[in-house]
Amino acid sequence: MLQKANVTRIRAWLEKINTFNSTPGAGTTRVLFTKEELASRAYIKEEMNKLGLEVSEDAIGNLFGVLRGKNRKFAPVWTGSHIDTVLNAGMFDGMAGIVSGMEALRLIKESGIVFKRDLAVVVYTSEEPTRFGLSCLGSRAMAGELTLEDTRSIRDEEGNSLYEVLGTLGYDYKEFAAVKREKGDVYAAVELHIEQNLHLDKEGIPIGIVKGICAPTIYEVTINGCQSHAGGTSMGDRHDAFTAASELTLVLEKLARESKGTYVTGTVGKVNVLPNAVNVIPGEVHMSIDIRSIDVESKKMVLNKLFTEKERIESERGVIISLDLENDDIPLKCDENIIRILKNNCENLGITYMDLISGPYHDSLFVGRFAKTAMLFVPSKNGISHSKEEWTDFEDIALGTDVLAHTLLELANKDN
Ligand code: HGY
Ligand code: MN
Ligand code: MN
């Protein structure tokens, strides 16, 4: 029998990881391969070693803590998430899955129960697009959707390529090909994550079982109008790039709101207005578009209509709008067998749960390309995330850890 997850330990790990933060007092910011993120990696490696896990990293910095099973010829079972954050974030997005995975492996180890397959807790490199503008770098590379060659053209705002940064940190380019995993290399993967929406909190239900994970289609948008004098240019003579951007943004919101698809979202999160001066009509705008759905057709419908509207705005306003595709990821349906195991364990533990769709994407979206994958959620207070107001009770993470630990142990003893 497994002991209950230790809330004090979970809290201590989360609070310590939260000290590796470049914006103390303004939420948590831990950006890929900055000193704060490297320090958090070092801390987690230390804690994995203390748990008696075998610690290793691959050539893009995915970090593994492995608890050996009895028979290594069987493919391993993974759990894990991320430690990098968006800007001015909370302390739970990603980290809850890391500490929960570590605690689950500790509980299994201390139980002395024999299990076949290796169990690993994985810290996936850079789930957030914060530094390089592309999400899920580590799990995307594992899925074979990010090659070493690709890393040469992925640059941060200072112009550093991911390739150069990896080299500077001593990662071995010759080993990059080994990051890729084939179907069968990993038997199953289960990720615990905060819900980042308000269903569990609103219903007072401690566990969400994820049926499917939405995937993002991301565009970088450039709008070129005519920079001119705010007073000297009559309203009929303007080609205002910002009002064009605003109209495109409202069109996107309307299309996503009115879509008949299952769970469609449309967001403009990043906007850069040039020259950004009080008395100058903006001549140029750079902005992001993030469209998501649980099904590809719904995303396609929204995009087709958006392109039609873009052309209308261009001709009516005399501006040029270019949309450059960053990534167009495919949604994931979670594995029904693992979902069944998760639900059985909730029922055996007397824990209520509900089925959910994940609007946020996760590393599991890419791990699902090569392994049977599922996720479980714990409540986000008021559904807030990607904000310093993000909060999840430590007791809820411990409850989720109990379900995770039982599920990992059961999967680790499956023959096929
Ligand atoms: O944006 C997302 O869905 C994830 O939190 N990076
Ligand atoms: Mn996030
Ligand atoms: Mn996350």
Coordinates of C-alpha atoms and ligand atoms in Angstrom, one line a residue:
M1 CA 0.0 0.0 0.0
L2 CA 1.3 3.5 -0.8
Q3 CA 1.5 6.1 1.9
K4 CA -0.3 9.4 1.4
A5 CA 1.6 12.2 -0.4
N6 CA 3.4 14.5 2.0
V7 CA 1.9 18.0 1.8
T8 CA 4.8 19.6 3.7
R9 CA 7.3 18.2 1.3
I10 CA 5.3 19.3 -1.7
R11 CA 4.9 22.8 -0.3
A12 CA 8.6 23.0 0.5
W13 CA 9.7 22.0 -2.9
L14 CA 7.3 24.4 -4.6
E15 CA 8.3 27.3 -2.4
K16 CA 12.0 26.6 -2.9
I17 CA 11.6 26.4 -6.7
N18 CA 9.7 29.7 -6.6
T19 CA 12.8 31.4 -5.1
F20 CA 14.5 31.0 -8.5
N21 CA 12.7 34.0 -9.9
S22 CA 13.8 37.1 -11.9
T23 CA 10.8 39.2 -11.0
P24 CA 10.4 38.8 -7.2
G25 CA 7.5 40.8 -6.0
A26 CA 5.9 40.8 -9.5
G27 CA 5.0 37.2 -9.8
T28 CA 7.4 34.5 -10.9
T29 CA 9.5 34.6 -14.1
R30 CA 11.9 31.8 -14.9
V31 CA 12.9 31.9 -18.5
L32 CA 14.8 29.1 -20.3
F33 CA 18.5 28.9 -19.6
T34 CA 18.6 32.1 -17.6
K35 CA 20.5 32.0 -14.3
E36 CA 17.3 31.5 -12.4
E37 CA 16.2 28.6 -14.6
L38 CA 19.6 27.0 -14.5
A39 CA 19.6 27.3 -10.7
S40 CA 16.2 25.7 -10.5
R41 CA 17.5 22.8 -12.7
A42 CA 20.5 22.4 -10.3
Y43 CA 18.2 22.3 -7.3
I44 CA 15.8 19.7 -8.9
K45 CA 18.8 17.5 -9.8
E46 CA 20.0 17.7 -6.2
E47 CA 16.5 16.7 -4.9
M48 CA 16.2 13.9 -7.5
N49 CA 19.6 12.6 -6.3
K50 CA 18.5 12.7 -2.7
L51 CA 15.5 10.6 -3.7
G52 CA 17.9 8.0 -5.1
L53 CA 16.8 8.7 -8.7
E54 CA 19.3 8.3 -11.6
V55 CA 19.6 11.8 -13.0
S56 CA 20.5 12.6 -16.6
E57 CA 19.9 15.2 -19.3
D58 CA 19.5 14.9 -23.1
A59 CA 21.0 17.2 -25.7
I60 CA 18.3 19.8 -25.5
G61 CA 18.2 19.8 -21.7
N62 CA 15.2 17.5 -21.0
L63 CA 16.0 16.4 -17.4
F64 CA 15.2 12.8 -16.2
G65 CA 15.0 11.3 -12.7
V66 CA 14.7 7.6 -13.1
L67 CA 13.6 5.0 -10.5
R68 CA 14.8 1.7 -11.8
G69 CA 12.2 -1.1 -12.4
K70 CA 13.0 -4.8 -12.1
N71 CA 13.1 -5.5 -15.8
R72 CA 14.6 -2.8 -18.0
K73 CA 13.8 -4.6 -21.2
F74 CA 10.3 -3.2 -20.7
A75 CA 9.8 0.4 -22.0
P76 CA 9.5 3.0 -19.1
V77 CA 6.6 4.9 -17.7
W78 CA 7.0 8.7 -17.5
T79 CA 5.5 11.5 -15.6
G80 CA 6.7 15.1 -15.7
S81 CA 6.0 18.7 -16.7
H82 CA 8.0 22.0 -17.0
I83 CA 9.7 24.5 -14.7
D84 CA 10.0 27.5 -17.1
T85 CA 7.3 30.1 -16.9
V86 CA 5.7 33.0 -18.8
L87 CA 6.5 36.5 -17.7
N88 CA 5.2 37.4 -14.2
A89 CA 3.5 34.1 -13.7
G90 CA 2.5 32.0 -10.8
M91 CA 4.3 29.3 -8.8
F92 CA 2.3 26.2 -9.9
D93 CA 2.1 26.1 -13.8
G94 CA 4.3 23.2 -14.6
M95 CA 6.0 23.0 -11.2
A96 CA 3.0 21.2 -9.7
G97 CA 3.6 18.3 -12.1
I98 CA 7.3 18.2 -11.3
V99 CA 7.0 18.0 -7.5
S100 CA 4.0 15.7 -7.8
G101 CA 6.1 13.4 -10.0
M102 CA 9.0 13.4 -7.6
E103 CA 6.7 12.8 -4.6
A104 CA 4.9 9.9 -6.5
L105 CA 8.3 8.2 -7.2
R106 CA 9.3 8.7 -3.5
L107 CA 6.1 7.1 -2.3
I108 CA 6.5 4.1 -4.7
K109 CA 10.2 3.7 -3.7
E110 CA 9.4 3.8 0.0
S111 CA 6.6 1.3 -0.4
G112 CA 9.0 -1.4 -1.4
I113 CA 6.4 -2.7 -3.9
V114 CA 8.2 -4.4 -6.8
F115 CA 7.5 -3.0 -10.3
K116 CA 8.7 -3.9 -13.7
R117 CA 9.2 -0.8 -15.8
D118 CA 11.5 2.1 -15.0
L119 CA 9.6 5.1 -13.7
A120 CA 10.9 8.5 -14.7
V121 CA 10.0 12.1 -13.7
V122 CA 10.9 14.4 -16.7
V123 CA 11.5 18.1 -16.7
Y124 CA 10.7 19.0 -20.3
T125 CA 12.8 21.9 -21.7
S126 CA 11.0 25.2 -22.2
E127 CA 7.3 24.4 -22.4
E128 CA 6.6 28.1 -22.6
P129 CA 7.4 30.1 -25.8
T130 CA 8.7 33.0 -23.5
R131 CA 12.3 33.1 -24.7
F132 CA 12.3 31.6 -28.2
G133 CA 8.7 32.2 -29.3
L134 CA 8.1 28.5 -29.9
S135 CA 6.5 26.3 -27.2
C136 CA 7.4 22.8 -25.9
L137 CA 11.0 22.8 -27.3
G138 CA 12.1 19.7 -25.4
S139 CA 9.0 17.6 -26.0
R140 CA 8.7 18.8 -29.6
A141 CA 12.3 17.6 -30.2
M142 CA 11.4 14.3 -28.6
A143 CA 8.5 14.0 -31.0
G144 CA 10.9 14.6 -33.9
E145 CA 9.2 18.0 -34.7
L146 CA 12.3 20.1 -33.8
T147 CA 15.6 19.2 -35.4
L148 CA 19.1 20.4 -34.6
E149 CA 19.0 22.3 -37.9
D150 CA 15.7 24.0 -36.7
T151 CA 17.5 25.3 -33.6
R152 CA 19.8 27.4 -35.8
S153 CA 16.9 29.6 -36.9
I154 CA 15.0 29.9 -33.6
R155 CA 16.2 33.1 -32.0
D156 CA 15.4 35.0 -28.8
E157 CA 14.9 38.8 -28.8
E158 CA 18.6 39.4 -28.4
G159 CA 19.2 37.4 -31.6
N160 CA 20.8 34.4 -29.8
S161 CA 19.9 31.2 -31.6
L162 CA 18.8 28.1 -29.5
Y163 CA 21.7 26.3 -31.3
E164 CA 24.2 28.8 -30.0
V165 CA 22.7 28.8 -26.5
L166 CA 22.8 25.0 -26.3
G167 CA 26.4 25.0 -27.4
T168 CA 27.4 27.6 -24.9
L169 CA 25.9 25.5 -22.1
G170 CA 27.9 22.5 -23.2
Y171 CA 25.1 20.4 -24.7
D172 CA 26.5 17.9 -27.3
Y173 CA 25.1 18.5 -30.8
K174 CA 26.2 15.0 -31.8
E175 CA 23.7 13.7 -29.2
F176 CA 20.8 15.8 -30.5
A177 CA 19.4 13.0 -32.8
A178 CA 19.1 10.8 -29.7
V179 CA 16.6 13.2 -28.2
K180 CA 14.0 11.9 -30.6
R181 CA 11.8 9.0 -29.3
E182 CA 10.1 6.4 -31.5
K183 CA 6.7 4.9 -30.7
G184 CA 7.3 2.1 -28.2
D185 CA 10.3 3.8 -26.6
V186 CA 8.0 5.0 -23.8
Y187 CA 5.2 2.7 -22.6
A188 CA 3.0 5.4 -21.1
A189 CA 3.1 9.0 -19.8
V190 CA 0.9 10.8 -17.3
E191 CA 1.2 14.5 -16.5
L192 CA -0.3 16.2 -13.4
H193 CA -1.0 19.9 -14.1
I194 CA -3.1 22.7 -12.6
E195 CA -6.3 23.2 -14.6
Q196 CA -5.8 26.8 -15.6
N197 CA -9.5 27.1 -15.9
L198 CA -12.3 27.4 -13.3
H199 CA -14.4 24.2 -13.7
L200 CA -12.8 22.2 -10.8
D201 CA -12.7 25.2 -8.4
K202 CA -16.3 26.1 -9.3
E203 CA -17.6 22.6 -8.8
G204 CA -15.5 21.9 -5.7
I205 CA -14.1 18.8 -7.4
P206 CA -10.4 18.0 -6.6
I207 CA -9.4 16.0 -9.8
G208 CA -9.9 16.6 -13.5
I209 CA -9.4 13.7 -16.0
V210 CA -8.3 15.2 -19.3
K211 CA -10.1 13.8 -22.4
G212 CA -8.1 15.8 -24.9
I213 CA -5.6 18.6 -25.2
C214 CA -6.1 21.6 -27.4
A215 CA -3.3 22.6 -29.7
P216 CA -2.2 26.1 -30.8
T217 CA -1.8 27.6 -34.2
I218 CA 0.4 30.6 -33.8
Y219 CA 1.0 33.5 -36.2
E220 CA 3.3 36.4 -36.1
V221 CA 1.3 39.3 -37.7
T222 CA 2.8 42.4 -39.3
I223 CA 0.6 45.3 -40.3
N224 CA 2.0 48.1 -42.4
G225 CA 0.1 51.3 -42.7
C226 CA 1.2 54.9 -43.1
Q227 CA 2.9 56.7 -40.2
S228 CA 1.7 60.3 -40.1
H229 CA 0.8 63.3 -38.1
A230 CA -2.0 62.7 -35.5
G231 CA -3.4 66.2 -36.1
G232 CA -2.4 67.0 -39.6
T233 CA -3.9 63.9 -41.2
S234 CA -7.7 64.0 -41.7
M235 CA -9.6 60.9 -40.7
G236 CA -10.4 60.0 -44.3
D237 CA -6.8 60.1 -45.3
R238 CA -5.3 57.7 -42.7
H239 CA -3.8 54.2 -43.0
D240 CA -3.6 53.6 -39.3
A241 CA -1.9 50.3 -38.6
F242 CA -3.1 50.1 -35.0
T243 CA -6.9 50.6 -35.8
A244 CA -6.4 47.9 -38.5
A245 CA -4.8 45.6 -35.8
S246 CA -7.6 46.4 -33.4
E247 CA -10.3 45.5 -36.0
L248 CA -8.5 42.2 -36.8
T249 CA -8.3 41.4 -33.1
L250 CA -12.0 42.0 -32.6
V251 CA -12.8 39.9 -35.7
L252 CA -10.7 37.0 -34.2
E253 CA -12.5 37.3 -30.9
K254 CA -15.9 37.2 -32.7
L255 CA -15.0 34.2 -34.8
A256 CA -13.7 32.2 -31.8
R257 CA -16.7 33.2 -29.7
E258 CA -19.2 32.2 -32.4
S259 CA -17.4 29.1 -33.6
K260 CA -19.6 25.9 -33.4
G261 CA -16.4 23.9 -32.7
T262 CA -15.6 22.2 -29.4
Y263 CA -13.7 24.6 -27.3
V264 CA -12.2 27.2 -29.6
T265 CA -10.1 30.2 -28.4
G266 CA -8.6 33.1 -30.2
T267 CA -6.1 35.5 -28.5
V268 CA -3.9 38.4 -29.4
G269 CA -1.5 38.4 -26.5
K270 CA 1.5 40.4 -27.7
V271 CA 1.3 43.8 -29.5
N272 CA 4.0 46.1 -30.5
V273 CA 2.9 49.5 -31.9
L274 CA 5.4 51.7 -33.8
P275 CA 6.5 54.3 -33.3
N276 CA 4.3 54.3 -30.1
A277 CA 4.1 58.1 -29.8
V278 CA 1.2 60.1 -28.5
N279 CA 0.9 62.4 -31.6
V280 CA 1.8 59.9 -34.4
I281 CA -0.5 57.7 -36.3
P282 CA 1.0 54.2 -36.0
G283 CA 2.6 53.1 -39.2
E284 CA 3.5 49.5 -38.1
V285 CA 2.2 46.9 -35.7
H286 CA 3.6 43.6 -34.8
M287 CA 1.3 41.2 -32.9
S288 CA 0.7 37.5 -32.2
I289 CA -2.3 35.4 -32.9
D290 CA -3.0 32.3 -30.9
I291 CA -5.9 30.1 -32.1
R292 CA -6.7 26.8 -30.4
S293 CA -9.2 24.0 -30.5
I294 CA -9.5 20.4 -29.6
D295 CA -10.3 19.6 -33.2
V296 CA -8.4 20.6 -36.3
E297 CA -11.5 21.3 -38.4
S298 CA -12.7 24.0 -36.0
K299 CA -9.4 25.7 -36.1
K300 CA -9.3 25.6 -39.9
M301 CA -12.9 27.2 -40.1
V302 CA -11.8 30.1 -37.9
L303 CA -8.6 30.6 -39.9
N304 CA -10.3 30.5 -43.3
K305 CA -12.8 33.2 -42.1
L306 CA -10.0 35.2 -40.5
F307 CA -8.0 35.3 -43.8
T308 CA -11.1 36.5 -45.6
E309 CA -11.6 39.3 -43.1
K310 CA -7.9 40.2 -43.2
E311 CA -8.3 40.9 -47.0
R312 CA -11.4 43.1 -46.3
I313 CA -9.5 45.1 -43.7
E314 CA -6.6 45.5 -46.0
S315 CA -8.7 47.0 -48.8
E316 CA -10.9 49.1 -46.6
R317 CA -8.0 50.6 -44.7
G318 CA -5.3 50.7 -47.3
V319 CA -2.9 48.6 -45.1
I320 CA -0.9 45.5 -45.7
I321 CA -1.3 42.6 -43.3
S322 CA 1.1 39.6 -43.4
L323 CA 0.5 36.5 -41.2
D324 CA 3.6 34.3 -40.7
L325 CA 2.9 30.9 -39.4
E326 CA 5.0 30.0 -36.3
N327 CA 3.5 26.6 -35.5
D328 CA 0.4 24.7 -36.3
D329 CA 0.1 21.9 -33.7
I330 CA -2.2 19.0 -33.8
P331 CA -4.6 18.4 -30.8
L332 CA -4.3 15.1 -28.8
K333 CA -7.0 12.7 -27.7
C334 CA -5.8 11.2 -24.4
D335 CA -5.3 7.4 -24.0
E336 CA -8.6 5.7 -23.0
N337 CA -6.9 2.9 -21.0
I338 CA -4.9 5.3 -18.9
I339 CA -8.0 7.5 -18.4
R340 CA -9.8 4.3 -17.1
I341 CA -6.9 3.6 -14.7
L342 CA -6.9 7.2 -13.4
K343 CA -10.7 7.0 -12.8
N344 CA -10.4 3.6 -11.1
N345 CA -7.8 5.0 -8.8
C346 CA -9.9 8.0 -8.0
E347 CA -12.8 5.7 -7.1
N348 CA -10.6 3.4 -5.0
L349 CA -9.3 6.4 -3.2
G350 CA -12.8 7.9 -2.7
I351 CA -11.8 11.0 -4.7
T352 CA -14.4 12.7 -6.9
Y353 CA -13.3 13.7 -10.4
M354 CA -14.8 15.2 -13.6
D355 CA -13.9 14.9 -17.3
L356 CA -12.3 18.0 -18.8
I357 CA -10.8 19.3 -22.0
S358 CA -7.5 21.1 -21.7
G359 CA -7.6 24.5 -23.4
P360 CA -3.9 25.1 -22.5
Y361 CA -1.4 22.9 -24.4
H362 CA 1.2 20.9 -22.5
D363 CA 4.3 18.8 -23.2
S364 CA 1.9 15.9 -23.2
L365 CA 0.6 17.1 -26.5
F366 CA 4.0 16.1 -28.0
V367 CA 4.7 13.1 -25.7
G368 CA 1.4 11.7 -27.0
R369 CA 3.0 11.4 -30.5
F370 CA 5.2 8.5 -29.3
A371 CA 3.6 7.2 -26.0
K372 CA 0.1 6.5 -24.7
T373 CA -0.5 9.7 -22.8
A374 CA -3.0 11.2 -20.3
M375 CA -3.3 14.0 -17.9
L376 CA -4.9 14.8 -14.6
F377 CA -5.7 18.3 -13.3
V378 CA -5.9 19.9 -9.9
P379 CA -8.0 23.0 -9.2
S380 CA -6.8 26.5 -10.1
K381 CA -8.4 29.1 -7.7
N382 CA -10.9 31.2 -9.7
G383 CA -9.4 29.6 -12.8
I384 CA -6.6 32.1 -12.9
S385 CA -3.2 31.1 -14.4
H386 CA -0.3 32.8 -16.2
S387 CA -0.6 35.4 -13.4
K388 CA 0.9 36.1 -10.0
E389 CA -2.7 35.4 -8.7
E390 CA -2.4 31.8 -9.8
W391 CA -3.1 29.5 -6.8
T392 CA -3.6 25.8 -6.1
D393 CA -3.9 24.4 -2.5
F394 CA -1.0 22.2 -1.6
E395 CA -3.5 19.7 -0.3
D396 CA -5.0 19.4 -3.8
I397 CA -1.6 18.7 -5.3
A398 CA -1.1 16.0 -2.6
L399 CA -4.4 14.4 -3.5
G400 CA -3.5 14.5 -7.2
T401 CA -0.2 13.0 -6.3
D402 CA -1.9 10.1 -4.6
V403 CA -3.9 9.3 -7.8
L404 CA -0.7 9.8 -9.9
A405 CA 1.4 7.5 -7.7
H406 CA -1.2 4.7 -7.9
T407 CA -1.6 5.1 -11.6
L408 CA 2.2 5.1 -12.3
L409 CA 2.7 2.0 -10.2
E410 CA -0.1 0.2 -12.0
L411 CA 1.3 1.1 -15.4
A412 CA 4.8 0.1 -14.3
N413 CA 3.5 -3.4 -13.8
K414 CA 1.6 -3.7 -17.1
D415 CA 3.0 -6.3 -19.5
N416 CA 1.6 -4.6 -22.7
Ligands
HGY1 O1 -0.1 28.5 -23.4 C1 -0.3 27.4 -22.9 O2 -1.3 26.8 -23.2 C2 0.7 26.8 -22.0 O3 0.4 27.2 -20.7 N1 2.0 27.2 -22.4
MN2 MN 1.8 27.9 -19.1
MN3 MN 2.0 24.5 -18.1

